[in-house]
Coordinates of C-alpha atoms in Angstrom, one line a residue:
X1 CA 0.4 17.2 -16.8
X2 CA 3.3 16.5 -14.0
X3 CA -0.1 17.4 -11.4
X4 CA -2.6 15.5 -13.2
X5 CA -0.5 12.1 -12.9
X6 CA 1.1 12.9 -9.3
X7 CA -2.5 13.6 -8.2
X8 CA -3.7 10.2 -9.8
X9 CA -0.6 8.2 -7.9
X10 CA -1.5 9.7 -4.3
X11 CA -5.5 9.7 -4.8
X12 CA -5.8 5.9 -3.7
X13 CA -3.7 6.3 -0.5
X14 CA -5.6 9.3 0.0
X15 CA -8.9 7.6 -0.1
X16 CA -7.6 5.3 2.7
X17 CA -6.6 8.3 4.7
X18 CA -9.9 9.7 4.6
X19 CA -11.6 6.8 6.1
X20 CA -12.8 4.7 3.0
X21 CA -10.4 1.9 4.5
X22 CA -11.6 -1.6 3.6
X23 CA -14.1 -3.1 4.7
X24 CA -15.1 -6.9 4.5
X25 CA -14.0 -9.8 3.0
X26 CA -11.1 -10.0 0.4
X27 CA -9.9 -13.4 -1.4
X28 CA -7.4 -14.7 -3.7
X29 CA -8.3 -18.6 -3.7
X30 CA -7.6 -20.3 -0.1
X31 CA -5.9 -16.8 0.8
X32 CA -8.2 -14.1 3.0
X33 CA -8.4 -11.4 4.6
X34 CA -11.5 -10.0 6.8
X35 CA -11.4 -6.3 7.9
X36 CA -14.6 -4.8 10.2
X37 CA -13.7 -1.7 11.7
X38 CA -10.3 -1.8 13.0
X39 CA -10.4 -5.7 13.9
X40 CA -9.1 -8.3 11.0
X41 CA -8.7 -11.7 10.9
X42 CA -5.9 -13.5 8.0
X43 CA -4.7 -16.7 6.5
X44 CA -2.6 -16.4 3.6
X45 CA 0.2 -18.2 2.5
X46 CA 2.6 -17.7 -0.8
X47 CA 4.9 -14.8 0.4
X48 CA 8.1 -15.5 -0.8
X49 CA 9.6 -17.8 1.4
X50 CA 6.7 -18.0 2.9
X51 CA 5.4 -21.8 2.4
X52 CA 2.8 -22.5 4.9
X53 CA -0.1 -20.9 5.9
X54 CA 0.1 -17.8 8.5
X55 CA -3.0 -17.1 10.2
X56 CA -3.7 -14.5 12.9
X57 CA -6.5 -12.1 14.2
X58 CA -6.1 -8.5 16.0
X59 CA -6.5 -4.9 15.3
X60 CA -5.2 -2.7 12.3
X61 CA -4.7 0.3 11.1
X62 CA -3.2 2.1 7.9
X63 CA -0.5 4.3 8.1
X64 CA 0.1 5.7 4.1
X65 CA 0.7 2.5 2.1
X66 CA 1.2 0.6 5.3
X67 CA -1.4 -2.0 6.6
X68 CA 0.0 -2.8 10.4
X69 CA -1.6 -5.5 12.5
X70 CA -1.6 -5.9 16.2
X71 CA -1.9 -9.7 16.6
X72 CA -3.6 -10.8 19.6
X73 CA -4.3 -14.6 20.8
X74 CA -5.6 -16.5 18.1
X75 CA -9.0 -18.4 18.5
X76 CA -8.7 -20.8 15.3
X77 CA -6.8 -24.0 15.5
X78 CA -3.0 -24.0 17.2
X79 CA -0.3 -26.4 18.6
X80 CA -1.8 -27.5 21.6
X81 CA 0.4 -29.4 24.9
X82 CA -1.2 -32.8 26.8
X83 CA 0.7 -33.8 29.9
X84 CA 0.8 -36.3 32.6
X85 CA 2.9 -37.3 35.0
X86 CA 6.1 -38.8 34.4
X87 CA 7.2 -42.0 35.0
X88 CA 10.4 -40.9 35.6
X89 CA 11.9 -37.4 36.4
X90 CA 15.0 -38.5 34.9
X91 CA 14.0 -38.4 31.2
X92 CA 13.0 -35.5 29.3
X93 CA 9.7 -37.7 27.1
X94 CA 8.0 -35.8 24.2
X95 CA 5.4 -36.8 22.0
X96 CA 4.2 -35.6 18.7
X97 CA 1.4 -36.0 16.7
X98 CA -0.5 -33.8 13.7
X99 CA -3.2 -32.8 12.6
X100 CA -4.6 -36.0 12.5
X101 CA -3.4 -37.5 15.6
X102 CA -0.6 -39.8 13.5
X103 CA 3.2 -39.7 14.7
X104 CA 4.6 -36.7 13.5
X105 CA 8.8 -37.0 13.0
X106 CA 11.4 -35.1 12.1
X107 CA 10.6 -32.2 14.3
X108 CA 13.2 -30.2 16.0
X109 CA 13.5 -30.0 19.7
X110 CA 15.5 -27.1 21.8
X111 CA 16.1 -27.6 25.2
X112 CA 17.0 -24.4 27.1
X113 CA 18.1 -22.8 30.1
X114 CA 16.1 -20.1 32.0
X115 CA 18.3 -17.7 29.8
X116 CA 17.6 -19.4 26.5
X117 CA 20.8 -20.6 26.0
X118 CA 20.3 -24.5 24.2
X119 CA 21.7 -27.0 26.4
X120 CA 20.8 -30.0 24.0
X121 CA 19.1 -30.6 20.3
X122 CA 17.0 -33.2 19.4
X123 CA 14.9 -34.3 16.2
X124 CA 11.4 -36.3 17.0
X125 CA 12.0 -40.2 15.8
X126 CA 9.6 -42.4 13.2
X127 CA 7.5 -42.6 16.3
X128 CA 7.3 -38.9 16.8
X129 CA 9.0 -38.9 20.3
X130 CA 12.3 -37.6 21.8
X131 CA 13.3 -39.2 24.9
X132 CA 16.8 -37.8 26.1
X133 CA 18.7 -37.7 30.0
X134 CA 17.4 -35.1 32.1
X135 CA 19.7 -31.9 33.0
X136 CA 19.0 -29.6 35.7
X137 CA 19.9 -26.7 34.0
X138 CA 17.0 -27.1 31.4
X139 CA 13.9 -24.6 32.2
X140 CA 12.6 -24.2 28.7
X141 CA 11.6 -26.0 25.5
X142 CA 11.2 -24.4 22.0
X143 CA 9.6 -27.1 19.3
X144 CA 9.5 -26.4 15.3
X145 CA 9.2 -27.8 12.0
X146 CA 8.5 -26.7 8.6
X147 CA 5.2 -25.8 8.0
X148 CA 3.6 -26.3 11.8
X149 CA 2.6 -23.9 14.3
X150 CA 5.6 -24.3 16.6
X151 CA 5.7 -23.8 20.4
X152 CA 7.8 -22.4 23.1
X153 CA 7.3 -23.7 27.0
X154 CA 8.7 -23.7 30.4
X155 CA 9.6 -27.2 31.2
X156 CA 8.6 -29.3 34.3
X157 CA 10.6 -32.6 35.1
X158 CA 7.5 -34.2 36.9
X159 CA 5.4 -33.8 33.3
X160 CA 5.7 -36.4 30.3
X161 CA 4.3 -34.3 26.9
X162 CA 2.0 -34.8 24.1
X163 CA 2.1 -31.7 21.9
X164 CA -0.6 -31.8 18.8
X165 CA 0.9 -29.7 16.3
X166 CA -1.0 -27.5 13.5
X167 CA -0.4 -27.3 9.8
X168 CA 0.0 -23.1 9.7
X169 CA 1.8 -20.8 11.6
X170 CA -0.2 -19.1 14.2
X171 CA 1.2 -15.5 14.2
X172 CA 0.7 -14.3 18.1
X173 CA 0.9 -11.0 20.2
X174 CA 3.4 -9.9 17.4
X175 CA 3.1 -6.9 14.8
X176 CA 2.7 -8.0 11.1
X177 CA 3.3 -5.1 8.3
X178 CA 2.0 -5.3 4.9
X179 CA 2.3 -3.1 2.0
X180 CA -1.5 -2.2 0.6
X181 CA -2.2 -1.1 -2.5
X182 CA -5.9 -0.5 -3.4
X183 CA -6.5 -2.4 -6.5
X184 CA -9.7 -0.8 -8.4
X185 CA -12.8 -0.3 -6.6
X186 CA -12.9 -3.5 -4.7
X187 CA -9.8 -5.5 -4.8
X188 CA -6.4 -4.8 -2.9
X189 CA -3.0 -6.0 -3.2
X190 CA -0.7 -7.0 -0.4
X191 CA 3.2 -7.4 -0.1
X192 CA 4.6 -8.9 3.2
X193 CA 6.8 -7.0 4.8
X194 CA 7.5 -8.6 8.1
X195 CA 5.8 -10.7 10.6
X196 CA 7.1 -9.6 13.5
X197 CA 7.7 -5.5 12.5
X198 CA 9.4 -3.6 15.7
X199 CA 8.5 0.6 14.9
X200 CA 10.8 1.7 17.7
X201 CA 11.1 5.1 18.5
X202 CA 10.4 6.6 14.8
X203 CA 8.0 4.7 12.8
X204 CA 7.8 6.4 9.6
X205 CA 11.8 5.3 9.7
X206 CA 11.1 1.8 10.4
X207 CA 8.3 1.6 7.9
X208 CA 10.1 2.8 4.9
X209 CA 13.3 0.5 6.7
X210 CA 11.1 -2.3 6.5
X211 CA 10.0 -1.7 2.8
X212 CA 13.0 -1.4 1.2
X213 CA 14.5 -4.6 2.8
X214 CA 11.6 -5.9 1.2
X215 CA 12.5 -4.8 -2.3
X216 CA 15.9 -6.1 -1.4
X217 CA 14.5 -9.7 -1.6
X218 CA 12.1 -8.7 -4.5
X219 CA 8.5 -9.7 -2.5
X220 CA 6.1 -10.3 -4.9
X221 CA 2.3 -8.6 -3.7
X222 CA -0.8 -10.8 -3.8
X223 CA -3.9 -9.1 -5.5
X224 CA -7.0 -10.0 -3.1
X225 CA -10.8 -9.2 -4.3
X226 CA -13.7 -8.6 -2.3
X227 CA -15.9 -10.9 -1.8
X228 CA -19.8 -9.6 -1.3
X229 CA -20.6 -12.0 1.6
X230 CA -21.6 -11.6 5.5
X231 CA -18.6 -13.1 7.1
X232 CA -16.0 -15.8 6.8
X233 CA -12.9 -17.7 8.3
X234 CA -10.9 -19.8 6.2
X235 CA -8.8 -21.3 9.2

């Protein structure tokens, strides 16, 4: 009996291991997830403290219960930087705007050396800009706010900014580890790990590191269902 149920446990991982990994699109309303061969493309929001969106495309592959993701550059919709020249080299002059091109405040502005060390803070006014006194020693900017795709950018004193900032997160050239479950014969359920997962020298260590930190903060999994369609991107 002790087999019977041990073998019924392992048999869905096993199924993955043998190659019947998924394959097209699964949804759980807005949320999605597109695998074809070992390229995916997410956006999918709701995981724990996990308020906005997080989108992101790249490769994948499963390793036991472990859906990793190789992020590349994203080709959907992202925080993008205008600029033209200043007026004066004197004044460090951002602008920001959102999705819809409106004045966007409240956003927090890092100025930083060429070590990343913050020289000065600053918080986008009612009219979405910072303006603040030059300082020599600033070579870098970082940008966020709640809910946006934030930026990070080497700063040049001749430039004035304009940076158009998106409603999700754009997940980028970083490593994103899920928990997968198969779900029945065509649904799967996901629990976010981390979304920027570092294996180190021993991965099966920094897997199972990763999962229990997660149970740790009691992640809840999302349960996603196939959807019997040619393609999609819900970006």
């Amino acid at each position: 009996m002790r087999k019977i149920l041990l073998l019924l446990l392992i048999l869905p991982f096993a199924l993955f291991l043998f190659g019947n990994e998924p394959d097209g699109s699964y949804k759980n309303q807005n949320d999605s997830v597109y695998f074809s061969g070992d390229k995916i493309i997410f956006s999918l929001s709701g995981f724990g403290a996990l308020s906005n969106k997080m989108v992101g495309e790249g490769t994948f592959e499963i390793n036991d219960r472990y859906l990793i993701i190789n992020t590349g550059e994203y080709s959907g919709s992202k925080s993008t930087i205008n600029t033209q020249p200043t007026e004066s080299n004197k004044t460090v002059s951002i602008r920001f705007l959102n999705d819809d091109g409106f004045a966007l405040p409240g956003v927090l502005v890092e100025l930083l050396s060429s070590s990343n060390k913050i020289i000065q803070r600053a918080v986008s006014d009612e009219m979405g800009r910072i303006d603040k006194s030059f300082n020599e020693k600033i070579n870098n900017v970082k940008v966020s706010l709640m809910g946006y795709d934030g930026l990070d950018f080497r700063y040049d004193n001749s430039l004035d900014y304009t940076i158009n900032m998106i409603k999700n997160k754009v997940i980028e050239n970083k490593v994103v580890l899920f928990e997968i479950k198969p779900d029945g014969e065509d649904s799967i359920t996901l629990t976010l790990l981390s979304e920027d997962f570092k294996a180190g020298k021993d991965l099966k260590k920094a897997l199972e590191k990763s999962y229990q930190k997660a149970l740790k903060t009691n992640r809840l999994g999302k349960r996603f269902k196939k959807e019997y369609i040619s393609v999609f991107y819900n970006r």
